[in-house]
Coordinates of C-alpha atoms in Angstrom, one line a residue:
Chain Q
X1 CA 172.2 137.6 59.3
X2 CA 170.0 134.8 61.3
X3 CA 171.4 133.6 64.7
X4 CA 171.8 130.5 63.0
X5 CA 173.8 131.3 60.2
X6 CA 176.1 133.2 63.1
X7 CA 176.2 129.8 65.3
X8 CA 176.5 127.5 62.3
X9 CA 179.6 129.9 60.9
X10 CA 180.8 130.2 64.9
X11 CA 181.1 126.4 65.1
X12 CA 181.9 125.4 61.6
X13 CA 185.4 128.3 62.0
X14 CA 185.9 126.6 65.7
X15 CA 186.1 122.9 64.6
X16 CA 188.3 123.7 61.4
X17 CA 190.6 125.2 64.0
X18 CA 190.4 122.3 65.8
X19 CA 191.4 120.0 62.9
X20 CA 194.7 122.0 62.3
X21 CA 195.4 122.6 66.2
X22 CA 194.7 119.1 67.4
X23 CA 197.2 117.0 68.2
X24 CA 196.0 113.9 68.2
X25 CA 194.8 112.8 64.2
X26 CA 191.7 111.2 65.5
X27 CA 190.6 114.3 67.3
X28 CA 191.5 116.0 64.0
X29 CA 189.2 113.8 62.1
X30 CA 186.3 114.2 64.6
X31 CA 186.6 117.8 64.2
X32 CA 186.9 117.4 60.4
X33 CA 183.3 115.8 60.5
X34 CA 181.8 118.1 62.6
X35 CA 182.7 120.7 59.9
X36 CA 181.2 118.9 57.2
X37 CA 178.0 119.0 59.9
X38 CA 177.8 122.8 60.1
X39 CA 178.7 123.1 56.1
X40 CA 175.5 120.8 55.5
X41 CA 173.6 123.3 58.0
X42 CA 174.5 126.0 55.7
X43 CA 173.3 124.0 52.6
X44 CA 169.6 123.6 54.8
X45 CA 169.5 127.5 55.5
X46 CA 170.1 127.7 51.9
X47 CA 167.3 125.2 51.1
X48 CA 169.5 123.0 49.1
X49 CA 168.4 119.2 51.3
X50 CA 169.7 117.3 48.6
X51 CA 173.1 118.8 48.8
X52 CA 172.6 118.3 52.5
X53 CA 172.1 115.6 52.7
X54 CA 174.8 113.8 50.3
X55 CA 176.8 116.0 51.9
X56 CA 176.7 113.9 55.0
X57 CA 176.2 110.7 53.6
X58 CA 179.6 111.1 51.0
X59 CA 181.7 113.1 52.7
X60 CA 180.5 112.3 56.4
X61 CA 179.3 109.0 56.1
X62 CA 181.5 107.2 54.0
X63 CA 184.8 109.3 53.3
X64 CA 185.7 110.4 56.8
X65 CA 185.0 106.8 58.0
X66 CA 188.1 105.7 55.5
X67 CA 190.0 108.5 56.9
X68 CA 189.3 107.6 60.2
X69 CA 189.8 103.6 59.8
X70 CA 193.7 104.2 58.4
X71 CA 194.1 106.6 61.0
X72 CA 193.6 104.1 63.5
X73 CA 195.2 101.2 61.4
X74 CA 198.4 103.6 61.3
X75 CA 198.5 104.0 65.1
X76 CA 199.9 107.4 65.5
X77 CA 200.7 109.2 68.5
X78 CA 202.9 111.8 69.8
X79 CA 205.9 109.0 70.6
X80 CA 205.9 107.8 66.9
X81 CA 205.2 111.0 65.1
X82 CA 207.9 111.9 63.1
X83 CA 209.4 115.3 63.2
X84 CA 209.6 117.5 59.7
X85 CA 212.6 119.5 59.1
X86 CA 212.4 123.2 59.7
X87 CA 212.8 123.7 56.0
X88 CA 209.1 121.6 55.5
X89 CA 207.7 123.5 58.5
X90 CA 209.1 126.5 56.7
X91 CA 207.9 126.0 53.3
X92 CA 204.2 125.3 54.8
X93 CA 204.1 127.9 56.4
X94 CA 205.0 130.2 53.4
X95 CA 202.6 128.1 51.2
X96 CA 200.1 128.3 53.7
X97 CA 200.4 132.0 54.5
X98 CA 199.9 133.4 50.5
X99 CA 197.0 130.9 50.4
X100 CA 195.2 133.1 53.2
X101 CA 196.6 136.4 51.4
X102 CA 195.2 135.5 48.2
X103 CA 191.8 134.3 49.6
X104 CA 191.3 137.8 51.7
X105 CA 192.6 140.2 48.9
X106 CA 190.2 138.1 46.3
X107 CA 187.4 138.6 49.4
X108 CA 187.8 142.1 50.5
X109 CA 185.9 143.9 47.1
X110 CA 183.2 141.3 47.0
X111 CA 180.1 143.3 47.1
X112 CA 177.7 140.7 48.4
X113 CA 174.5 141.2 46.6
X114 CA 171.2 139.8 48.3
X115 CA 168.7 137.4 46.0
X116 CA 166.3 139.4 44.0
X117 CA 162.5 138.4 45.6
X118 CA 160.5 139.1 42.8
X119 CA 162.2 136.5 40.5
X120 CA 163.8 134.3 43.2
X121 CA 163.1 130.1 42.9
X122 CA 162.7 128.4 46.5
X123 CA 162.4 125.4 44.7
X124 CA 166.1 125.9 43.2
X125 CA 168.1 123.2 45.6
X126 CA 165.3 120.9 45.9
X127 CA 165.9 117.5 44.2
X128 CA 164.0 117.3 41.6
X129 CA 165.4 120.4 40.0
X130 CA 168.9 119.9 40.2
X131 CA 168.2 116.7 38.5
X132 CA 166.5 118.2 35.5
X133 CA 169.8 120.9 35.3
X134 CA 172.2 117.8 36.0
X135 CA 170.8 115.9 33.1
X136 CA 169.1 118.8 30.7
X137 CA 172.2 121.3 30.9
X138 CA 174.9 119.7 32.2
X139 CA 174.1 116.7 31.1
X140 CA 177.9 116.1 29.3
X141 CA 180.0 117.1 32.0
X142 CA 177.8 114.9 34.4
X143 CA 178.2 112.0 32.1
X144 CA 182.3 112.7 32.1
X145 CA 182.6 113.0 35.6
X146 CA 180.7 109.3 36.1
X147 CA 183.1 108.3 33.7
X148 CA 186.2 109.6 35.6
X149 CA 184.5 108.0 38.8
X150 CA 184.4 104.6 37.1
X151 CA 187.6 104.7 36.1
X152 CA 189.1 105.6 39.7
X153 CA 187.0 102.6 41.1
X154 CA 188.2 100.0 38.3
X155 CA 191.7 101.2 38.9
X156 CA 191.3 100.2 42.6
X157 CA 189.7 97.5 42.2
X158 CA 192.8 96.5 40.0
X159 CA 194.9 97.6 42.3
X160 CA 193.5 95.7 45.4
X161 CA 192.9 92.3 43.3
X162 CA 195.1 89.3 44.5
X163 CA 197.8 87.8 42.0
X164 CA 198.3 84.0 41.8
X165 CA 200.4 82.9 43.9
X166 CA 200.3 85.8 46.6
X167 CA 199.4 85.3 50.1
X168 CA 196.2 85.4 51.1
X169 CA 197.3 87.9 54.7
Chain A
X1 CA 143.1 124.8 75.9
X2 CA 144.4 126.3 72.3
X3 CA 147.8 124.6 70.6
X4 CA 150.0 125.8 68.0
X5 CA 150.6 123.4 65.3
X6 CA 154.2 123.2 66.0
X7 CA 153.4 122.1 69.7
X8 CA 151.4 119.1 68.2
X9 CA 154.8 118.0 65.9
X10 CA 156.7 118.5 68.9
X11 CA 154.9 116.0 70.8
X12 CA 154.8 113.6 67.5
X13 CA 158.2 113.8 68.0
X14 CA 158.3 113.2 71.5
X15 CA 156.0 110.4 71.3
X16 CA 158.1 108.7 68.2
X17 CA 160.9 109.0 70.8
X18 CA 159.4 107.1 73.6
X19 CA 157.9 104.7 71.1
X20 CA 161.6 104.0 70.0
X21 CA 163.0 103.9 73.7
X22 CA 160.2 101.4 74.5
X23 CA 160.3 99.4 71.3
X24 CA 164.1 98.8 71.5
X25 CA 163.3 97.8 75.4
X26 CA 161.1 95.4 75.1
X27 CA 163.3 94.1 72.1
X28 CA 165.6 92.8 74.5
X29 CA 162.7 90.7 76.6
X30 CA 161.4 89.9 72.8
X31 CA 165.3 88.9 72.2
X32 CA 165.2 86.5 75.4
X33 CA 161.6 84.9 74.8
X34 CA 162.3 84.4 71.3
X35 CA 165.3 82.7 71.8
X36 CA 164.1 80.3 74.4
X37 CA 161.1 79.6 72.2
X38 CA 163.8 78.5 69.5
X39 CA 166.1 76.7 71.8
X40 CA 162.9 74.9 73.8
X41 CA 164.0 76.7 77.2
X42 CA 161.8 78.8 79.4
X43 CA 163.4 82.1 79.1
X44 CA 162.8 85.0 81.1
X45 CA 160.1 84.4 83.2
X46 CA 161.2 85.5 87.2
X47 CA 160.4 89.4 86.9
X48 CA 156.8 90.0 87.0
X49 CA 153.9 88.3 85.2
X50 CA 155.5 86.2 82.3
X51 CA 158.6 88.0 82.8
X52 CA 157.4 90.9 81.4
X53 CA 159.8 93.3 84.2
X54 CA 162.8 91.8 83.2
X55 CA 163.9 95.0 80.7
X56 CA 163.3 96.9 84.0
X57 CA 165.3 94.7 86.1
X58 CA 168.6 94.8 83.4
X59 CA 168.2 98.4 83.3
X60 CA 168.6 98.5 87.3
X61 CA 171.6 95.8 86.9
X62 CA 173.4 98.0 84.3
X63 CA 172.8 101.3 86.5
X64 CA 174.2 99.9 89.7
X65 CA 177.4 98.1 88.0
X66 CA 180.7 99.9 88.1
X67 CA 181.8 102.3 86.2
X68 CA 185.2 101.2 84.0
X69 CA 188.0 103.3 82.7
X70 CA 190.3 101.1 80.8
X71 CA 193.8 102.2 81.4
X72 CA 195.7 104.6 78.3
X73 CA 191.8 105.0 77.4
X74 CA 190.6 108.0 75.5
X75 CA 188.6 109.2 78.2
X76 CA 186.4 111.8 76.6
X77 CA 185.7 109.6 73.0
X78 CA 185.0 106.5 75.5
X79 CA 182.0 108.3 77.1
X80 CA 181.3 110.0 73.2
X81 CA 181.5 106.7 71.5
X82 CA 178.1 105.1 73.2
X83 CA 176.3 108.7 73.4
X84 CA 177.1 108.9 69.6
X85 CA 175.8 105.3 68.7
X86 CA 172.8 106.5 70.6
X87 CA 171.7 109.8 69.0
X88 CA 172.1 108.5 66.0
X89 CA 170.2 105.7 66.0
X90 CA 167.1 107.5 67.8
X91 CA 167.6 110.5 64.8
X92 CA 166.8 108.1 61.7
X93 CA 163.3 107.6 63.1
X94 CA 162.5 111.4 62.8
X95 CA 161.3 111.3 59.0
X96 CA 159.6 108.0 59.3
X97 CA 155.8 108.2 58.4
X98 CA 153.9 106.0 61.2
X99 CA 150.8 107.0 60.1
X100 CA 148.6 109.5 57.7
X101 CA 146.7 112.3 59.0
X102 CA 144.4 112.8 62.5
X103 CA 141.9 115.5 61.7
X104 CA 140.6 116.9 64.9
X105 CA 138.0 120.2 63.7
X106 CA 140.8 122.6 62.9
X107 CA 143.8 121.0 63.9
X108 CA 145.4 118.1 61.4
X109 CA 148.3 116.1 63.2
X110 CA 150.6 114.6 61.0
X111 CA 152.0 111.3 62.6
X112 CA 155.1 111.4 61.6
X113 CA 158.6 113.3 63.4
X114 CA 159.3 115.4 60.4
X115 CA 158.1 115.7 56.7
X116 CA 161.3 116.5 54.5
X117 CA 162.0 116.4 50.5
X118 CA 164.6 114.0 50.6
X119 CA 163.4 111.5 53.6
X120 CA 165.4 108.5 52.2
X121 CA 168.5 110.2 52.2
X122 CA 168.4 111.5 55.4
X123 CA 168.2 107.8 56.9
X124 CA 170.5 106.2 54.9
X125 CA 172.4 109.3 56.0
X126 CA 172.0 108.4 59.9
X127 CA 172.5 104.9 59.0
X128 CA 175.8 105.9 57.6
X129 CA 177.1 108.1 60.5
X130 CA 175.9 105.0 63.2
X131 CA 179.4 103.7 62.4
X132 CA 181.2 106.5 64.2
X133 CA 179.8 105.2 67.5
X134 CA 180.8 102.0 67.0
X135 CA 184.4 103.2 65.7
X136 CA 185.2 105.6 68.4
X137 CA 184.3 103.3 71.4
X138 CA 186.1 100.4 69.9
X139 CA 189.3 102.7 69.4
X140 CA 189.3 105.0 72.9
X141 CA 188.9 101.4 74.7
X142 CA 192.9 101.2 73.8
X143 CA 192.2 97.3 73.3
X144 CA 193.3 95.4 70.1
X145 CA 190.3 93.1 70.2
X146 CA 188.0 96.2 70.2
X147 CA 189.6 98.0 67.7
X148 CA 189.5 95.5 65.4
X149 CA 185.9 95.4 66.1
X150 CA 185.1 98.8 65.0
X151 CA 187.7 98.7 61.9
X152 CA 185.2 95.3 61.3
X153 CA 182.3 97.4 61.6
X154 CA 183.4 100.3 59.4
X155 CA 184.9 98.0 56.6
X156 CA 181.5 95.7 56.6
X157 CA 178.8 98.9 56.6
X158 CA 180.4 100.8 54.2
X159 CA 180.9 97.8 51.8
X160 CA 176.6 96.9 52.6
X161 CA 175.8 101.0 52.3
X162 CA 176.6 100.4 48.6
X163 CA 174.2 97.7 48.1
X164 CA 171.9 98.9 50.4
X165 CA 172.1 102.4 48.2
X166 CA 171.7 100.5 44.6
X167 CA 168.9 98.3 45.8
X168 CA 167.3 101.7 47.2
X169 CA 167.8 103.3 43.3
X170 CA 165.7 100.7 41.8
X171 CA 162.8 101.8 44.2
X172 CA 163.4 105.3 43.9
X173 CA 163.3 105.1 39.6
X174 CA 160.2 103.8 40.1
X175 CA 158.4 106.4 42.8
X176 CA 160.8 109.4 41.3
X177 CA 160.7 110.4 44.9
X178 CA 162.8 110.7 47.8
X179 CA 160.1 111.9 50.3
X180 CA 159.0 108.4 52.7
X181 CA 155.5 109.9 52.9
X182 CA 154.9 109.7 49.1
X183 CA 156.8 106.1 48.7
X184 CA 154.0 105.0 50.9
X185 CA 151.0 107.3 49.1
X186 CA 152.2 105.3 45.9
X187 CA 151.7 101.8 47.6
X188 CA 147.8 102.5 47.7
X189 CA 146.0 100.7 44.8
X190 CA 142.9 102.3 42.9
X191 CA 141.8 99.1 41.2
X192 CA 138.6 97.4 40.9
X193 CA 139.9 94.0 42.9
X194 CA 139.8 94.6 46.8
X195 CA 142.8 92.8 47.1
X196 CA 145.3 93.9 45.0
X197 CA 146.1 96.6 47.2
X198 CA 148.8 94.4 48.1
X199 CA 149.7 94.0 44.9
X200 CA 150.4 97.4 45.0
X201 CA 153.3 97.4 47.6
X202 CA 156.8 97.9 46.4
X203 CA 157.9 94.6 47.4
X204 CA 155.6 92.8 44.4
X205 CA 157.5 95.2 41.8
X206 CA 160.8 95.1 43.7
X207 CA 161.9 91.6 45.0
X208 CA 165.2 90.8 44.5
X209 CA 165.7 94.8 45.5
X210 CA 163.7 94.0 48.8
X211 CA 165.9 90.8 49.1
X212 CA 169.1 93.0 48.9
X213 CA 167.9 95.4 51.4
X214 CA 166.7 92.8 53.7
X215 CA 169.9 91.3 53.9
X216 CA 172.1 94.7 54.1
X217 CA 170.3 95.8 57.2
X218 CA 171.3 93.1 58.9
X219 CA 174.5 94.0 58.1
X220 CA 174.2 97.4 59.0
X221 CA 172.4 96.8 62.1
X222 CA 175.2 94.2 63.1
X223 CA 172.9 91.8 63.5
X224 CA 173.8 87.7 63.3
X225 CA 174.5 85.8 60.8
X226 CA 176.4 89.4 60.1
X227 CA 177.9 90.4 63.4
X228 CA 181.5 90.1 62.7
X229 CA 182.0 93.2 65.0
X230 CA 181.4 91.5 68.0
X231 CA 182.1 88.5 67.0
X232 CA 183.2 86.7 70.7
X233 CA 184.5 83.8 69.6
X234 CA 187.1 85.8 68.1
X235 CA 187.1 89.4 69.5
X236 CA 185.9 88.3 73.2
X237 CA 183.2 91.4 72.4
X238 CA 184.5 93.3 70.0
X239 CA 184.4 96.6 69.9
X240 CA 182.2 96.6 73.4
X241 CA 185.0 94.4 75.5
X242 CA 186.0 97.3 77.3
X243 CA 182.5 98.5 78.4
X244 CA 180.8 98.1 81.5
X245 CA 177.8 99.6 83.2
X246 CA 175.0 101.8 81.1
X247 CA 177.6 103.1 78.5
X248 CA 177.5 99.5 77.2
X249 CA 173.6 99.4 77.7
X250 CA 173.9 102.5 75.3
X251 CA 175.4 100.2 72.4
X252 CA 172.9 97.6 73.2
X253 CA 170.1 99.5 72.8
X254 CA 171.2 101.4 69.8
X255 CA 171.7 98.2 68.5
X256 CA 168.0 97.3 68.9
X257 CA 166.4 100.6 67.8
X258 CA 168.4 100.1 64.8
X259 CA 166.5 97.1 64.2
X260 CA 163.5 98.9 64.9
X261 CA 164.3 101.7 62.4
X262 CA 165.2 98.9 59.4
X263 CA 162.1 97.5 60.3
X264 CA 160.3 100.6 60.1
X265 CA 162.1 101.7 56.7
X266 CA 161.5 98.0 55.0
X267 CA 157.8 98.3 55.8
X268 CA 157.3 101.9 54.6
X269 CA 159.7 101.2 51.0
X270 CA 158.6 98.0 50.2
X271 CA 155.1 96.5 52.4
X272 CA 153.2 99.4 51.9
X273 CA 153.7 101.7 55.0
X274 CA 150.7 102.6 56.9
X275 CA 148.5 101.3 53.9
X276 CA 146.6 97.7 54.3
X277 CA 144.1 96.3 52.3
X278 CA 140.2 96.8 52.1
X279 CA 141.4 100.3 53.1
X280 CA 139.2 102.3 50.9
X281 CA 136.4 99.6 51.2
X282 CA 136.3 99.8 55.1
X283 CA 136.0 103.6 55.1
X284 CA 133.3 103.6 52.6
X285 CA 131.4 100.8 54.4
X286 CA 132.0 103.1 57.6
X287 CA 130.6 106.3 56.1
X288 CA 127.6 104.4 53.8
X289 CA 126.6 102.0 56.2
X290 CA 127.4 102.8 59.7
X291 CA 126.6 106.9 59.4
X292 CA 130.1 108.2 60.3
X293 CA 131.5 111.3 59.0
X294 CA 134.1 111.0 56.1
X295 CA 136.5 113.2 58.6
X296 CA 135.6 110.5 61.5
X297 CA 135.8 107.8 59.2
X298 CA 139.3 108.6 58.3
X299 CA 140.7 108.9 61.8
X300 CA 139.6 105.7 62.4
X301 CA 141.2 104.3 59.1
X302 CA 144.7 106.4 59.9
X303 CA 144.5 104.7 63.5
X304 CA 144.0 101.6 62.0
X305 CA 147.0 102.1 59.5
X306 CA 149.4 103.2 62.2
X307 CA 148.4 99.6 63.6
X308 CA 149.0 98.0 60.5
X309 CA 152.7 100.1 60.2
X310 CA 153.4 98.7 63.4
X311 CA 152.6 95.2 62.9
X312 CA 154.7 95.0 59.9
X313 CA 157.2 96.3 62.1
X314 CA 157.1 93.7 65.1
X315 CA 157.0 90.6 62.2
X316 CA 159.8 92.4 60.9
X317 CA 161.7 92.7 64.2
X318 CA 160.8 89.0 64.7
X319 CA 162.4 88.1 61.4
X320 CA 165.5 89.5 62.5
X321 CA 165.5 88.0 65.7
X322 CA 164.4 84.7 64.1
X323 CA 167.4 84.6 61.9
X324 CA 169.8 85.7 64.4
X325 CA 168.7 82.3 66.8
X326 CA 168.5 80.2 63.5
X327 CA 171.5 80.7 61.3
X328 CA 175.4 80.7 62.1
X329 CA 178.0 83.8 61.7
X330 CA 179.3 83.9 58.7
X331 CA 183.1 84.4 58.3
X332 CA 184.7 87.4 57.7
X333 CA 185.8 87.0 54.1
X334 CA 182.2 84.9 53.4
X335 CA 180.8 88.5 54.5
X336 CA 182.7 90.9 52.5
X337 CA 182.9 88.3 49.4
X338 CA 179.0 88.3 49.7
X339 CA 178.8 92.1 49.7
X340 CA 180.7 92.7 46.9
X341 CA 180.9 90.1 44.1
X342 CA 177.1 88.7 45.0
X343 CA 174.9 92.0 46.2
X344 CA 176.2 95.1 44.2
X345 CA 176.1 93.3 40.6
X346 CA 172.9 91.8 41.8
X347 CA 171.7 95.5 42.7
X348 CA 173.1 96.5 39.9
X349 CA 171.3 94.2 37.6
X350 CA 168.3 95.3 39.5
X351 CA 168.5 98.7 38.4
X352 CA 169.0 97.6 34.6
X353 CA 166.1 95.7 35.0
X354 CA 164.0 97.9 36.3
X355 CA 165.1 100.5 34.2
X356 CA 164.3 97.9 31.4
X357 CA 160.8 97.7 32.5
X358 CA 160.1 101.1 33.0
X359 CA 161.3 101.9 29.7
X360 CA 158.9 99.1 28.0
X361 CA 156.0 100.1 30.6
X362 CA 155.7 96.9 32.0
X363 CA 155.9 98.4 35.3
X364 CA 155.3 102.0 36.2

């Protein structure tokens, strides 16, 4: 394993930590974006740029800014936070705790197999390519997920319009 | 003395750093002259010959001033929040090509930062993390008028990324590339007439797309008539009330290598990049009738280019500067009912257009 794969893994397992431990939400967002940084270094050392890179303009660039802008709008702090019965703190915990069960007895038999060299494609995660697999072989699912998109922005826009008669703020 | 080709691309980098520093710098005595010469005042002329030390003499001013904690702020995001603004501005100009190739005997310097696959991206990428700066200042101040600044900032660039990104689709169906270096190897014309190399440039294919860009970066380089986030009449500063000192410098210039950067991206998509006309003619008038070598010859036309880049980039810089002393701020709803019921469908119906074309051959 390259020092950089170790440092990129190092970090990204520190700030997810960080989102979860924090106490304040906008730390936890901050931390939530530097993961999405080290996850889009992992992409690079993988030679996928385009996933990289839309990694960091969706997720990064556009989703976490929402995230961060109600989080601000909502004003919370350690005064107003409301505390969750045990019961909730409870239950997450449970649900939580089989999560990481399941994900480390599904782990612990992986055999991780290395890439073969001889027939190996370096070319694989550059742009180009994934577009001729998005729209040659996948080109169906592609086309019903742009659908489902669409529909999730018309319903919002719906749901943000202004009725007659309403206020304007 | 012997250098390995990475040292060269370091110092390419290094030197597109400075360049930026020095640009966005002088932007501010640009800023001031410009503005006089609008408003028929004098402008900056104490420091130095024409004013010319005056950038120096702010940067002394802002080093000396105090140093301002607002109370109940977020001290460690209040320092982060300029620093941020900073480094990500200075990172978009990384993949920006400035100029071709300097062939020195063995050693062939590229002048450009970095040379990656999917270029565009990676700037409208920075573009779109800027806003963190901006947003974690305005909220660590602990000051209402700031953070409605930054929520200002982060509505209004993520409602112009979208435009910016469909009017950037057009160009990219027609180069079927993301890397900046080939948009701006496409822009060079083969034809007979020596001046249609111009007629080559992105911007004669792509208008209303180039009219769409132009008018989301000055949105997302919070630049007037778009710059609702520090809109003083209304937010005393916006999201920079609370700042004092260099950390306020820091938004300030980020501010202005933004501009820089938008410049440099307009002229590389859509004016051609480091291509001018009479290129080809020049260099085979050089080697024909003057007796240079085609390597020699070259150099001299890639030095020339990274002039030309360059001076597409200061007219570009004066446009904005122009249209911040000229027109007024638009209102807030004006802004976001321009973005999204006037830019996206007209972006969109740029795409379909050029789709249209493509698919009829009218343009490749």
């Amino acid at each position: 394993m390259s020092p950089l794969f170790l440092f990129l893994s190092f970090v990204a397992l520190l700030s997810a930590l960080g989102v979860v431990l924090a106490k304040n939400p906008v730390h936890s967002v901050l931390f939530l974006i530097l993961t999405f940084f080290t996850l889009s270094g992992h992409y690079l050392l993988l030679n996928a740029q385009f996933l990289a890179a839309v990694n960091i303009i969706v997720y990064a660039g556009a989703i976490m800014v929402l995230f961060l802008f109600v989080i601000m709008f909502l004003n919370l702090n350690e005064e107003t936070e409301p505390h969750k019965p045990a019961l909730a703190k409870f239950a997450a915990a449970i649900a939580g705790g089989s999560l990481l069960l399941i994900l480390v007895a599904a782990m612990r038999n992986v055999n991780p197999v290395g890439y073969d060299p001889t027939s190996f494609d370096s070319q694989i995660g550059m742009v180009d390519r994934l577009g001729l697999v998005l729209f040659q072989q996948y080109a169906l699912p592609f086309e019903l997920a742009s659908i489902l998109l669409l529909a999730a922005m018309v319903g919002s826009v719906m749901l943000g319009k202004r009725e007659t008669g309403e206020r304007n703020f | 003395m012997d250098f390995p080709p990475l040292a060269w691309q370091g110092l390419v980098v290094l030197v597109v750093f400075g360049v930026s520093l020095l640009i966005a710098t002088y932007s501010t005595y640009a800023e001031r002259v410009i503005a006089a010469f609008l408003q028929d005042r004098v402008g900056p002329d104490r420091a130095g010959p024409f004013g010319l030390l005056q950038p120096l003499a702010d940067a002394v001013k802002l080093f000396t001033k105090e140093e301002f904690f607002p109370a109940g702020a977020n001290r460690a995001l209040f320092v982060f929040g300029p620093c941020l603004a900073m480094v990500t501005a200075l990172m978009s100009s990384a993949v920006i090509p400035f100029g071709n190739v300097l062939q020195f005997g063995e050693t062939a310097i590229h002048l450009q930062g970095i040379e990656i696959n999917v270029g565009m991206l990676y700037v409208f990428g920075m573009v779109s993390l800027g806003v963190y700066g901006i947003m974690i200042g305005g909220w660590a101040s602990n000051n209402k008028f700031s953070l409605l600044g930054a929520i200002r900032a982060a509505s209004q660039n993520i409602s112009y990324e979208i435009a910016m990104g469909l009017a950037l689709i057009a160009v990219l169906m027609m180069s079927g590339t993301l890397s900046l270096r080939e948009i701006t190897f496409q822009q060079v014309s083969d034809a007979p007439f020596v001046w249609q190399d111009i007629f080559n440039w992105n911007v004669m294919k792509q208008p209303l797309g180039f009219i769409i860009f132009i008018v989301c970066a000055f949105a997302e380089t919070n630049r007037t008539p778009f710059d609702l986030p520090e809109c003083e009449t209304e937010l005393i500063g916006g999201y920079h009330t609370e700042y004092s000192s260099m950390k306020m410098g820091l938004y300030l210039f980020a501010e202005y290598i933004n501009v820089f950067v938008a410049s440099a991206v307009m002229s590389v998509l859509y004016f051609g990049g480091f291509n001018f006309p009479f290129q080809a003619e020049l260099r085979n008038w050089l080697v024909s009738s003057q007796g240079l070598e085609l390597v020699t010859a070259q150099n001299i036309i890639t030095i020339l280019g990274l002039v030309g880049l360059f001076a597409k980039i200061f007219s570009f810089i004066f446009f904005f500067m122009w249209v911040r002393w000229t027109l007024p701020r638009f209102r807030y709803d004006q802004l976001m009912r321009l973005g999204w019921t006037i830019l996206i469908p007209l972006a969109i119906f740029n795409i379909m257009l050029t789709g249209g074309l493509i698919t009829f051959g009218v343009i490749k």
